[in-house]
Coordinates of C-alpha atoms in Angstrom, one line a residue:
Chain C
M162 CA -10.0 -35.0 3.3
P163 CA -8.4 -35.3 -0.2
E164 CA -10.9 -37.9 -1.3
P165 CA -13.8 -35.8 -2.5
E166 CA -11.6 -33.4 -4.4
L167 CA -9.9 -36.2 -6.2
V168 CA -13.2 -37.6 -7.3
A169 CA -14.3 -34.2 -8.6
Y170 CA -11.1 -34.0 -10.5
Q171 CA -11.5 -37.3 -12.2
E172 CA -15.1 -36.6 -13.0
V173 CA -14.2 -33.6 -15.1
R174 CA -11.4 -35.5 -16.8
A175 CA -13.3 -38.7 -17.4
P176 CA -14.8 -38.0 -20.8
E177 CA -11.4 -37.1 -22.1
A178 CA -9.8 -40.3 -21.1
S179 CA -10.9 -42.0 -24.3
A180 CA -9.4 -39.4 -26.5
P181 CA -6.0 -40.3 -27.9
A182 CA -3.1 -39.6 -25.7
A183 CA -3.1 -35.9 -25.2
V184 CA -0.7 -36.1 -22.2
E185 CA -2.1 -33.7 -19.8
P186 CA 0.0 -32.2 -17.0
K187 CA -1.7 -33.1 -13.8
L188 CA -2.4 -30.1 -11.6
D189 CA -0.8 -30.8 -8.3
Y190 CA -3.0 -28.4 -6.3
W191 CA -2.3 -29.8 -2.9
S192 CA 1.4 -29.0 -3.2
M193 CA 0.5 -25.5 -4.5
L194 CA -1.7 -24.9 -1.5
F195 CA 1.2 -26.0 0.7
V196 CA 3.5 -23.6 -1.0
F197 CA 0.9 -20.8 -0.6
V198 CA 0.4 -21.4 3.1
L199 CA 4.1 -21.7 3.9
S200 CA 5.1 -18.7 1.9
T201 CA 2.3 -16.6 3.5
F202 CA 3.8 -17.5 6.9
I203 CA 7.3 -16.7 5.8
G204 CA 6.0 -13.4 4.4
I205 CA 4.3 -12.5 7.7
G206 CA 7.4 -13.4 9.7
V207 CA 9.7 -11.4 7.4
I208 CA 7.4 -8.3 7.0
K209 CA 6.9 -8.1 10.8
R210 CA 10.6 -7.4 11.1
V211 CA 10.5 -4.5 8.6
S212 CA 11.3 -1.2 10.3
R213 CA 8.2 1.1 10.4
L214 CA 10.5 3.7 9.1
L215 CA 10.5 1.9 5.7
H216 CA 6.8 1.1 5.2
T217 CA 6.4 3.3 2.2
P218 CA 9.5 1.8 0.4
L219 CA 8.3 -1.6 1.5
M220 CA 5.0 -1.1 -0.3
S221 CA 6.7 0.0 -3.5
L222 CA 9.1 -2.9 -3.3
T223 CA 6.3 -5.5 -2.8
N224 CA 4.5 -3.7 -5.7
A225 CA 7.5 -4.5 -7.9
I226 CA 7.7 -8.1 -6.6
S227 CA 4.1 -8.8 -7.1
A228 CA 4.5 -7.7 -10.7
I229 CA 5.8 -11.3 -11.0
A230 CA 2.5 -11.6 -12.9
V231 CA 4.9 -10.7 -15.7
V232 CA 5.5 -14.5 -16.0
G233 CA 1.9 -15.2 -16.9
A234 CA 1.9 -12.2 -19.2
I235 CA 4.9 -13.4 -21.1
L236 CA 3.4 -16.9 -21.6
V237 CA 0.2 -15.4 -22.9
A238 CA 1.6 -12.7 -25.1
G239 CA 4.4 -14.7 -26.5
G240 CA 2.6 -18.0 -27.1
D241 CA 1.1 -19.3 -30.4
F242 CA -2.4 -18.0 -29.6
P243 CA -5.2 -16.0 -31.4
V244 CA -4.5 -12.3 -31.6
E245 CA -7.3 -11.3 -29.2
I246 CA -5.7 -13.5 -26.5
K247 CA -2.2 -12.1 -27.2
V248 CA -3.4 -8.5 -26.9
L249 CA -4.7 -9.2 -23.4
G250 CA -1.3 -10.7 -22.6
A251 CA 0.6 -7.8 -24.1
I252 CA -1.4 -5.2 -22.1
A253 CA -0.8 -7.3 -18.9
L254 CA 2.9 -7.4 -19.8
F255 CA 3.0 -3.7 -20.3
A256 CA 1.3 -3.1 -16.9
S257 CA 3.6 -5.6 -15.1
V258 CA 6.8 -4.2 -16.6
T259 CA 5.7 -0.7 -15.7
N260 CA 5.3 -1.9 -12.1
I261 CA 8.6 -3.6 -12.1
V262 CA 10.6 -0.7 -13.5
S263 CA 8.8 2.1 -11.5
G264 CA 8.6 0.0 -8.4
F265 CA 12.2 -0.9 -8.1
L266 CA 13.5 2.5 -9.2
I267 CA 11.3 4.5 -6.8
T268 CA 12.1 2.1 -3.9
D269 CA 15.8 2.7 -4.4
R270 CA 15.3 6.4 -4.8
M271 CA 13.4 6.6 -1.5
L272 CA 15.9 4.4 0.3
K273 CA 18.7 6.6 -0.8
M274 CA 17.0 9.4 1.2
F275 CA 17.2 7.7 4.5
K276 CA 20.5 9.0 5.8
D277 CA 22.3 7.8 8.9
P278 CA 24.1 10.8 10.5
K279 CA 26.8 8.5 11.8
A280 CA 27.7 7.1 8.4
G281 CA 27.8 10.5 6.7
K282 CA 29.4 13.4 8.6
Q283 CA 31.1 12.1 11.7
G284 CA 30.4 15.4 13.6
E285 CA 26.7 15.0 13.9
A286 CA 25.1 14.0 17.2
K287 CA 25.0 10.4 18.2
K288 CA 22.2 10.0 20.6
Chain U
M99 CA 16.6 -29.7 -19.7
I100 CA 15.1 -26.3 -20.2
A101 CA 12.3 -27.3 -17.8
S102 CA 14.8 -28.0 -15.0
F103 CA 16.6 -24.8 -15.6
V104 CA 13.3 -22.9 -15.5
Q105 CA 12.4 -24.5 -12.2
L106 CA 15.8 -23.9 -10.7
A107 CA 15.6 -20.2 -11.7
Y108 CA 12.2 -20.0 -10.1
V109 CA 13.5 -21.5 -6.9
L110 CA 16.4 -19.0 -6.9
G111 CA 13.9 -16.2 -7.6
T112 CA 11.9 -17.2 -4.5
V113 CA 15.0 -17.1 -2.4
L114 CA 16.0 -13.7 -3.8
F115 CA 12.5 -12.3 -3.1
I116 CA 12.5 -13.5 0.5
L117 CA 16.0 -12.1 1.0
S118 CA 14.9 -8.8 -0.6
L119 CA 12.1 -8.4 2.0
S120 CA 14.3 -9.5 4.9
W121 CA 16.8 -6.9 4.1
M122 CA 14.1 -4.3 4.4
S123 CA 14.3 -4.8 8.1
G124 CA 16.5 -1.7 8.5
P125 CA 17.7 1.3 6.4
K126 CA 21.3 0.0 6.4
T127 CA 20.6 -3.2 4.4
A128 CA 17.5 -2.1 2.6
R129 CA 19.1 -1.0 -0.7
R130 CA 20.7 -4.5 -0.9
G131 CA 17.1 -5.7 -0.8
V132 CA 16.2 -3.8 -3.9
G133 CA 19.2 -5.4 -5.7
A134 CA 18.0 -8.9 -4.7
G135 CA 14.5 -8.1 -5.9
V136 CA 15.8 -6.9 -9.3
A137 CA 18.0 -10.0 -9.6
G138 CA 15.0 -12.3 -8.7
M139 CA 12.8 -10.6 -11.2
A140 CA 15.4 -10.7 -14.0
L141 CA 15.9 -14.4 -13.4
A142 CA 12.1 -15.0 -13.5
I143 CA 11.7 -13.1 -16.8
V144 CA 14.6 -14.8 -18.5
A145 CA 13.5 -18.2 -17.3
T146 CA 10.0 -17.7 -18.6
W147 CA 11.1 -16.1 -21.9
I148 CA 13.3 -19.1 -22.9
Q149 CA 10.5 -21.6 -22.6
P150 CA 9.7 -23.4 -25.8
S151 CA 6.0 -22.3 -25.8
V152 CA 7.1 -18.7 -26.1
V153 CA 7.6 -18.2 -29.8
D154 CA 6.5 -14.7 -30.6
H155 CA 9.3 -12.4 -29.3
L156 CA 8.1 -9.2 -30.9
W157 CA 4.9 -9.4 -28.8
I158 CA 7.1 -9.5 -25.7
I159 CA 9.7 -6.9 -26.7
V160 CA 7.3 -4.2 -27.6
P161 CA 5.2 -4.2 -24.4
I162 CA 8.4 -4.3 -22.4
L163 CA 9.7 -1.3 -24.1
V164 CA 6.5 0.6 -23.6
G165 CA 6.4 -0.5 -20.0
V166 CA 9.9 0.8 -19.4
A167 CA 9.0 4.1 -21.2
V168 CA 6.1 4.6 -18.8
G169 CA 7.7 3.1 -15.7
V170 CA 10.8 5.3 -15.6
P171 CA 8.9 8.6 -15.5
L172 CA 6.5 7.1 -12.9
S173 CA 9.4 6.4 -10.7
R174 CA 10.5 10.1 -10.8
V175 CA 7.3 11.6 -9.4
P176 CA 7.7 14.0 -6.4
I177 CA 7.8 12.2 -3.1
T178 CA 4.5 13.9 -2.1
A179 CA 2.9 12.0 -5.0
V180 CA 4.1 8.6 -3.8
P181 CA 0.7 7.5 -2.3
Q182 CA -1.0 8.1 -5.7
R183 CA 1.8 6.3 -7.5
T184 CA 1.5 3.4 -5.2
A185 CA -2.2 3.2 -5.7
L186 CA -1.7 3.4 -9.4
S187 CA 0.7 0.5 -9.4
H188 CA -1.7 -1.6 -7.4
A189 CA -4.2 -0.8 -10.2
F190 CA -1.7 -2.0 -12.8
G191 CA -1.0 -5.1 -10.8
G192 CA -4.7 -5.9 -10.6
L193 CA -5.2 -5.2 -14.3
A194 CA -2.4 -7.6 -15.3
A195 CA -3.8 -10.4 -13.2
G196 CA -7.3 -9.8 -14.4
L197 CA -6.3 -9.8 -18.1
V198 CA -4.1 -12.9 -17.8
G199 CA -7.0 -14.7 -16.0
T200 CA -9.4 -13.6 -18.8
A201 CA -6.9 -14.8 -21.5
E202 CA -6.4 -18.1 -19.8
Y203 CA -10.1 -18.7 -19.5
Y204 CA -10.9 -18.0 -23.2
L205 CA -7.8 -19.9 -24.3
H206 CA -8.9 -23.0 -22.4
V207 CA -12.5 -22.7 -23.5
S208 CA -11.6 -22.6 -27.2
E209 CA -8.5 -24.9 -27.3
G210 CA -8.8 -27.3 -24.4
P211 CA -11.8 -27.4 -22.3
E212 CA -10.4 -30.5 -20.6
H213 CA -7.9 -28.2 -18.9
L214 CA -10.7 -26.4 -17.1
T215 CA -10.8 -28.5 -14.0
K216 CA -12.9 -27.2 -11.1
F217 CA -9.8 -26.2 -9.2
R218 CA -8.4 -24.2 -12.2
V219 CA -11.7 -22.5 -12.9
G220 CA -12.0 -21.6 -9.3
A221 CA -8.6 -20.0 -9.4
I222 CA -9.4 -18.2 -12.6
V223 CA -12.6 -16.8 -11.0
L224 CA -10.7 -15.6 -7.9
E225 CA -7.9 -14.1 -10.1
V226 CA -10.3 -12.2 -12.3
L227 CA -12.5 -11.0 -9.4
L228 CA -9.5 -9.8 -7.3
G229 CA -7.6 -8.5 -10.2
F230 CA -10.4 -6.3 -11.7
L231 CA -11.7 -5.1 -8.4
T232 CA -8.2 -4.1 -7.4
F233 CA -7.9 -2.4 -10.7
T234 CA -10.8 0.0 -10.4
G235 CA -10.6 0.3 -6.7
S236 CA -7.0 1.4 -6.9
L237 CA -7.7 3.7 -9.7
M238 CA -10.4 5.4 -7.6
A239 CA -8.0 5.6 -4.6
A240 CA -5.3 7.1 -6.8
G241 CA -7.8 9.6 -8.1
K242 CA -8.8 10.6 -4.6
L243 CA -5.2 10.9 -3.5
Q244 CA -4.3 13.0 -6.5
G245 CA -7.3 15.2 -5.8
L246 CA -8.9 14.8 -9.2
R247 CA -11.9 17.1 -9.5
W248 CA -14.3 14.5 -10.8
I249 CA -13.7 12.1 -8.1
P250 CA -15.4 13.0 -4.8
Q251 CA -12.9 13.5 -2.0
R252 CA -15.4 13.2 0.8
P253 CA -16.9 9.8 1.4
V254 CA -20.0 9.2 -0.8
T255 CA -22.7 7.4 1.0
Y256 CA -26.3 6.6 0.0
P257 CA -29.1 4.5 1.6
L258 CA -28.6 0.8 1.5
Q259 CA -25.0 1.2 0.4
N260 CA -23.7 -1.9 2.2
T261 CA -26.7 -3.9 1.1
T262 CA -26.1 -3.0 -2.5
N263 CA -22.4 -3.8 -2.3
L264 CA -23.1 -7.1 -0.6
F265 CA -25.7 -7.9 -3.2
L266 CA -23.3 -7.3 -6.1
L267 CA -20.7 -9.4 -4.4
L268 CA -23.2 -12.2 -4.0
V269 CA -24.2 -12.1 -7.6
A270 CA -20.5 -12.2 -8.6
A271 CA -19.9 -15.1 -6.3
A272 CA -22.9 -16.9 -7.8
A273 CA -21.6 -16.3 -11.3
G274 CA -18.3 -17.7 -10.2
V275 CA -19.8 -20.8 -8.7
L276 CA -21.8 -21.4 -11.8
L277 CA -18.6 -21.2 -13.9
V278 CA -16.9 -23.6 -11.6
I279 CA -19.8 -26.1 -11.9
D280 CA -19.8 -26.0 -15.7
P281 CA -17.2 -23.7 -17.3
T282 CA -18.2 -24.6 -20.9
A283 CA -22.0 -24.4 -20.6
A284 CA -23.9 -22.0 -22.9
W285 CA -24.6 -19.5 -20.2
A286 CA -20.9 -19.4 -19.2
A287 CA -20.5 -17.1 -22.2
Y288 CA -22.5 -14.6 -20.2
A289 CA -21.4 -15.5 -16.7
F290 CA -17.8 -14.7 -17.3
P291 CA -18.3 -11.2 -18.7
L292 CA -20.8 -10.6 -15.9
L293 CA -18.1 -11.6 -13.4
I294 CA -15.7 -9.1 -14.9
T295 CA -18.2 -6.3 -15.0
L296 CA -19.3 -6.9 -11.4
A297 CA -15.7 -7.0 -10.2
L298 CA -15.0 -3.7 -12.0
A299 CA -18.1 -2.1 -10.5
F300 CA -17.5 -3.5 -7.1
G301 CA -14.0 -1.9 -7.0
V302 CA -15.5 1.5 -7.5
L303 CA -18.3 1.1 -5.0
L304 CA -15.9 -0.2 -2.4
I305 CA -13.8 2.9 -2.5
I306 CA -16.2 5.8 -2.9
P307 CA -17.5 5.7 0.7
I308 CA -13.9 5.8 2.1
G309 CA -12.4 9.1 3.3
G310 CA -8.9 10.4 3.1
A311 CA -7.9 9.5 6.7
D312 CA -8.6 5.8 5.9
M313 CA -6.4 5.8 2.9
P314 CA -3.4 4.2 4.6
T315 CA -5.6 1.1 5.5
V316 CA -7.2 1.0 2.1
I317 CA -4.0 1.2 0.2
S318 CA -2.6 -1.7 2.3
I319 CA -5.7 -3.8 1.7
L320 CA -5.5 -3.2 -2.0
N321 CA -1.8 -4.1 -1.8
S322 CA -2.8 -7.4 -0.3
Y323 CA -5.5 -8.0 -3.0
A324 CA -2.9 -7.4 -5.8
G325 CA -0.7 -10.0 -4.2
L326 CA -3.5 -12.5 -3.8
S327 CA -4.5 -12.1 -7.4
A328 CA -0.9 -13.0 -8.4
V329 CA -1.3 -16.1 -6.1
A330 CA -4.5 -17.1 -7.9
M331 CA -2.6 -16.7 -11.2
G332 CA 0.0 -19.0 -9.9
F333 CA -2.7 -21.6 -9.2
V334 CA -4.0 -21.2 -12.7
L335 CA -0.6 -21.6 -14.4
D336 CA 0.7 -24.1 -11.9
N337 CA 3.6 -21.8 -11.2
K338 CA 5.0 -21.8 -7.7
L339 CA 7.1 -18.7 -8.1
L340 CA 3.9 -16.7 -8.8
I341 CA 2.4 -18.3 -5.6
T342 CA 5.4 -17.5 -3.4
A343 CA 5.9 -13.9 -4.7
G344 CA 2.2 -13.2 -4.6
A345 CA 1.9 -14.6 -1.1
L346 CA 4.8 -12.4 0.1
D347 CA 3.0 -9.4 -1.3
G348 CA -0.3 -10.5 0.1
S349 CA 1.1 -11.0 3.6
S350 CA 2.9 -7.7 3.4
G351 CA -0.4 -5.9 2.6
L352 CA -2.1 -7.9 5.4
I353 CA 0.4 -6.9 8.0
L354 CA 0.4 -3.3 7.0
S355 CA -3.4 -3.2 7.1
I356 CA -3.4 -4.8 10.6
I357 CA -0.9 -2.2 11.8
M358 CA -3.0 0.6 10.3
C359 CA -6.3 -0.7 11.8
K360 CA -4.7 -1.1 15.2
A361 CA -3.3 2.5 15.0
M362 CA -6.9 3.7 14.5
N363 CA -8.5 1.2 16.8
R364 CA -10.8 0.1 14.1
S365 CA -11.6 -3.2 12.4
F366 CA -11.3 -4.1 8.7
T367 CA -15.0 -4.2 8.3
N368 CA -15.4 -0.8 10.0
V369 CA -12.9 0.8 7.6
L370 CA -14.4 -0.8 4.5
F371 CA -18.1 -0.4 5.4
G372 CA -18.1 2.3 8.1
A373 CA -18.0 5.4 5.9
F374 CA -15.8 7.3 8.4
G375 CA -16.2 11.1 8.5
Q376 CA -19.8 11.0 7.5
V377 CA -21.7 10.6 10.8
Q378 CA -19.6 12.9 12.9
A379 CA -20.5 16.2 11.3
S380 CA -23.1 16.7 14.0
A381 CA -20.6 15.9 16.8
A382 CA -19.0 19.3 16.6
T383 CA -21.8 21.1 18.6
G384 CA -21.3 22.2 22.1
E385 CA -20.1 25.5 23.5
Q386 CA -17.8 27.6 21.4
K387 CA -14.4 27.3 22.9
L388 CA -11.6 29.9 22.5
Y389 CA -8.2 29.4 21.0
K390 CA -5.2 31.1 22.6
E391 CA -2.9 32.5 20.0
E392 CA 0.9 33.0 20.2
T393 CA 3.2 35.2 18.1
I394 CA 6.1 33.8 16.1
E395 CA 8.5 35.6 18.4
G396 CA 7.0 34.1 21.5
A397 CA 7.0 30.6 20.0
A398 CA 10.6 31.0 18.8
Q399 CA 11.7 32.1 22.3
A400 CA 10.0 29.1 24.0
M401 CA 11.6 26.7 21.6
E402 CA 15.0 28.2 22.0
Q403 CA 14.9 27.8 25.8
A404 CA 13.7 24.2 25.6
S405 CA 15.9 21.2 25.9
L406 CA 13.7 18.8 24.1
V407 CA 11.4 19.8 21.3
V408 CA 9.1 17.1 19.8
I409 CA 7.6 17.8 16.4
V410 CA 4.4 15.9 15.4
P411 CA 3.8 16.0 11.7
G412 CA 0.6 15.1 10.0
Y413 CA -1.0 15.1 6.6
G414 CA -1.2 18.9 6.8
M415 CA 2.6 19.1 6.6
A416 CA 2.5 17.1 3.3
V417 CA -0.3 19.3 1.9
A418 CA 1.6 22.5 2.8
Q419 CA 5.0 21.0 1.6
A420 CA 6.4 22.2 4.9
Q421 CA 8.9 19.4 5.4
H422 CA 11.9 21.3 4.1
K423 CA 11.2 24.3 6.3
I424 CA 10.7 21.9 9.3
R425 CA 14.2 20.5 8.7
E426 CA 15.6 24.1 8.6
L427 CA 13.8 24.7 11.9
S428 CA 15.2 21.6 13.5
T429 CA 18.7 22.6 12.3
E430 CA 18.4 26.0 13.8
L431 CA 17.2 24.5 17.1
K432 CA 20.0 21.9 17.2
K433 CA 22.6 24.7 16.6
R434 CA 21.3 26.1 19.9
G435 CA 21.7 22.8 21.7
V436 CA 18.1 21.8 21.6
T437 CA 17.3 18.1 21.1
V438 CA 14.7 17.7 18.3
K439 CA 12.7 14.6 17.7
F440 CA 9.9 13.8 15.3
A441 CA 7.0 11.8 16.6
I442 CA 5.5 9.6 13.9
H443 CA 2.0 8.2 14.2
P444 CA 1.5 5.1 12.1
V445 CA -1.5 6.5 10.3
A446 CA -0.2 10.1 9.9
G447 CA -0.5 10.9 6.2
R448 CA -2.0 9.0 3.4
M449 CA -0.1 5.7 3.4
P450 CA 2.0 3.7 5.8
G451 CA 5.3 5.4 6.5
H452 CA 4.3 8.5 4.5
M453 CA 5.8 11.0 7.0
N454 CA 9.1 9.1 7.3
V455 CA 9.7 9.3 3.6
L456 CA 8.8 13.0 3.4
L457 CA 11.1 13.9 6.2
A458 CA 13.9 11.7 4.9
E459 CA 13.6 13.5 1.6
A460 CA 14.0 16.8 3.4
D461 CA 17.3 15.4 4.9
V462 CA 16.1 14.8 8.4
P463 CA 18.3 11.9 9.6
Y464 CA 16.2 8.8 10.3
T465 CA 17.6 8.5 13.8
D466 CA 15.5 11.6 14.6
L467 CA 12.2 9.9 13.5
V468 CA 10.7 8.2 16.5
E469 CA 7.6 5.9 16.5
M470 CA 4.6 6.7 18.6
D471 CA 5.2 4.0 21.2
D472 CA 8.8 5.0 21.7
I473 CA 8.2 8.8 22.0
N474 CA 5.2 8.6 24.3
S475 CA 7.3 7.8 27.4
D476 CA 9.5 10.9 26.7
M477 CA 6.6 13.2 26.3
P478 CA 6.4 14.3 30.0
Q479 CA 10.0 15.5 29.6
C480 CA 9.2 17.3 26.4
D481 CA 9.4 21.1 26.9
V482 CA 7.8 22.1 23.7
C483 CA 5.6 20.0 21.4
L484 CA 5.0 21.4 17.9
V485 CA 2.1 20.0 16.1
V486 CA 2.2 20.5 12.3
G487 CA -0.9 19.7 10.4
A488 CA -1.7 16.7 12.6
N489 CA -5.1 16.6 14.4
D490 CA -6.8 13.4 15.3
V491 CA -3.6 11.6 16.1
V492 CA -2.9 14.1 19.0
N493 CA -6.5 14.5 20.2
P494 CA -6.7 13.4 23.9
A495 CA -10.4 12.8 23.5
A496 CA -9.4 9.5 22.0
R497 CA -8.5 8.4 25.5
H498 CA -11.7 9.1 27.4
D499 CA -14.5 10.4 25.3
K500 CA -16.6 7.5 24.2
S501 CA -18.8 9.6 22.0
T502 CA -16.0 10.5 19.6
P503 CA -15.4 8.4 16.5
I504 CA -11.7 8.2 17.3
F505 CA -12.3 6.8 20.8
G506 CA -9.7 4.2 21.7
M507 CA -7.3 5.2 18.9
P508 CA -3.7 5.3 20.3
I509 CA -2.4 8.8 20.1
I510 CA 0.8 10.7 20.5
D511 CA 0.7 12.2 24.0
A512 CA 1.2 15.7 22.9
D513 CA -0.9 16.9 25.8
K514 CA 1.7 15.6 28.3
A515 CA 4.3 18.0 27.0
R516 CA 5.0 21.1 29.2
M517 CA 3.9 23.4 26.4
V518 CA 2.2 22.8 23.0
F519 CA 2.2 24.9 19.9
A520 CA -0.2 23.8 17.2
I521 CA 0.0 25.1 13.6
K522 CA -3.4 25.1 12.0
R523 CA -4.7 26.6 8.8
G524 CA -8.1 27.8 10.0
K525 CA -10.3 27.6 13.0
A526 CA -12.5 24.9 11.6
P527 CA -12.5 21.4 13.2
G528 CA -10.3 18.7 11.7
F529 CA -11.1 15.9 9.2
A530 CA -13.4 14.0 11.5
G531 CA -15.3 17.1 12.3
I532 CA -14.5 17.0 16.0
D533 CA -12.9 19.7 18.1
N534 CA -9.5 18.8 19.3
E535 CA -9.3 19.1 23.1
L536 CA -5.6 19.5 22.9
Y537 CA -6.0 23.0 21.3
F538 CA -8.0 24.3 24.3
Q539 CA -5.6 23.2 27.1
D540 CA -4.1 25.9 29.2
K541 CA -0.6 25.2 27.9
T542 CA -1.6 25.0 24.3
F543 CA -1.0 28.0 22.0
M544 CA -2.1 28.2 18.4
L545 CA -0.1 29.5 15.4
F546 CA -2.7 30.1 12.7
G547 CA -1.6 30.0 9.1
D548 CA -0.2 27.9 6.4
A549 CA 2.3 25.4 7.9
K550 CA 5.1 26.3 5.5
G551 CA 4.6 30.0 6.0
V552 CA 4.5 29.8 9.8
I553 CA 7.6 27.6 10.1
G554 CA 9.4 29.7 7.5
D555 CA 8.7 32.7 9.8
L556 CA 10.0 30.8 12.8
V557 CA 13.2 29.9 10.9
K558 CA 13.6 33.6 9.9
Q559 CA 13.1 34.6 13.5
F560 CA 16.0 32.3 14.5
A561 CA 18.2 33.4 11.6
S562 CA 17.7 37.1 12.4
S563 CA 18.3 36.6 16.1
G564 CA 21.7 35.1 15.1
M565 CA 23.8 33.2 17.5
H566 CA 23.1 34.2 21.1

């Protein structure tokens, strides 16, 4: 199974091999695929246990978490690159930070609204 | 040294994100989950920022400040606007992924074409495609939810719509494949912008045929896409934290869309390509049936004498902003020894869990909010069922009438209650354009009017009758 992919990879890199030692980080895409598959299964297992009560806050929380794209945005905006590239990164960084800030804040705001009658006033009904 | 610290921070970040989502399992631990998420994100940002390749700090600080300035007000929108805000943030997520993918592509083309392996270009193509289609698709969804005038609320359909969409998608896929084959060829300079344009257009076209009632599913699917575009970015950057966090988000969107689809007895393809609400306009023929009306006094009396009252809220409650009045009503009833429960259908409202958040905001304790599957066994013991702005989710026709578009959809068994009151704005049929059989049962009585007004009158009725 890995064979054909490996060949393809080398084909692309072949012409470069003669160039003086630009040490290129090898993309370990098989382990990336493993990470992707495993974390998808963890995600499914974890999300299935989330109370339906909290599906709206769940969505705003995952919004904030998927703004992890901020990592890519920082690398692009802060790197030593041409300005056009950095502008793209800066916009992406702005969009991600907006999602992080508003996502976490609104999730917390919504979660604060879910009140347990038992925890608050003792008098309320316990059914 | 720094490299190891960065990887360690990313591993910790992954752990914190998984914990964050695990703690969402119940309202008691959920706020801890937000804390874990914030910690994970802070670690990820710091670990990335200190990398030696990041040299231009002003370019990072300024966007962060602007992002905070926009993000804080966005987090303070009224709870009724949460579906729009969610769609908008999917759009931002998609935009970020699309832009970073674009930047990576041009960076590699100009500075190191040898980095453009087939795998990496494939990931960039996916990232850009998913990112930009999520961007425009979510903007359209947000516009529809906000009720912007220049975005059509009703599904827009035209001949050969699905064929057109499929064609566009195929062209985009072809452009992507060409790029993978030779990312530095002369025509790649055209193929890449073409890919972006098609992705942007496809996002719009995907959403215009979708109606309001399908929004919960669509929002969930877009949520999933936003996550998957982050995964693709992880593949491009060889960054496993991006992959794990994106996969968590992607699977969350996937699970939510499956729940939403099941709750409507429809498939993904049917939601995306079915143009719900279009075909059914003709279904509302047949004999003119008569509604039986009830007065506020009569309804109040029946509820006062009940031992179990079940309230079924729907999108109409959100539109009328009736949730606070409903809470007052339930307080009045509880004072009189009546048990009050809220029956929540998974697709009630415009996003998953919409009703729960609205009612929680109005101070209804979450222990009173009961899921459809749990309340249905209690419905035969229910003395009065009060339907507030819900329609299709209580229509018994879903059980037996094969001709109705909602056939097979699980419903809240309001018709099994001993008596039903339904609050309805007008006498027109509901969203799907079909008559609701529930309204014509012998034991059903209508309360016509704006939900907030009608319930306000009920509350006044109780208040003026005082303690009895």
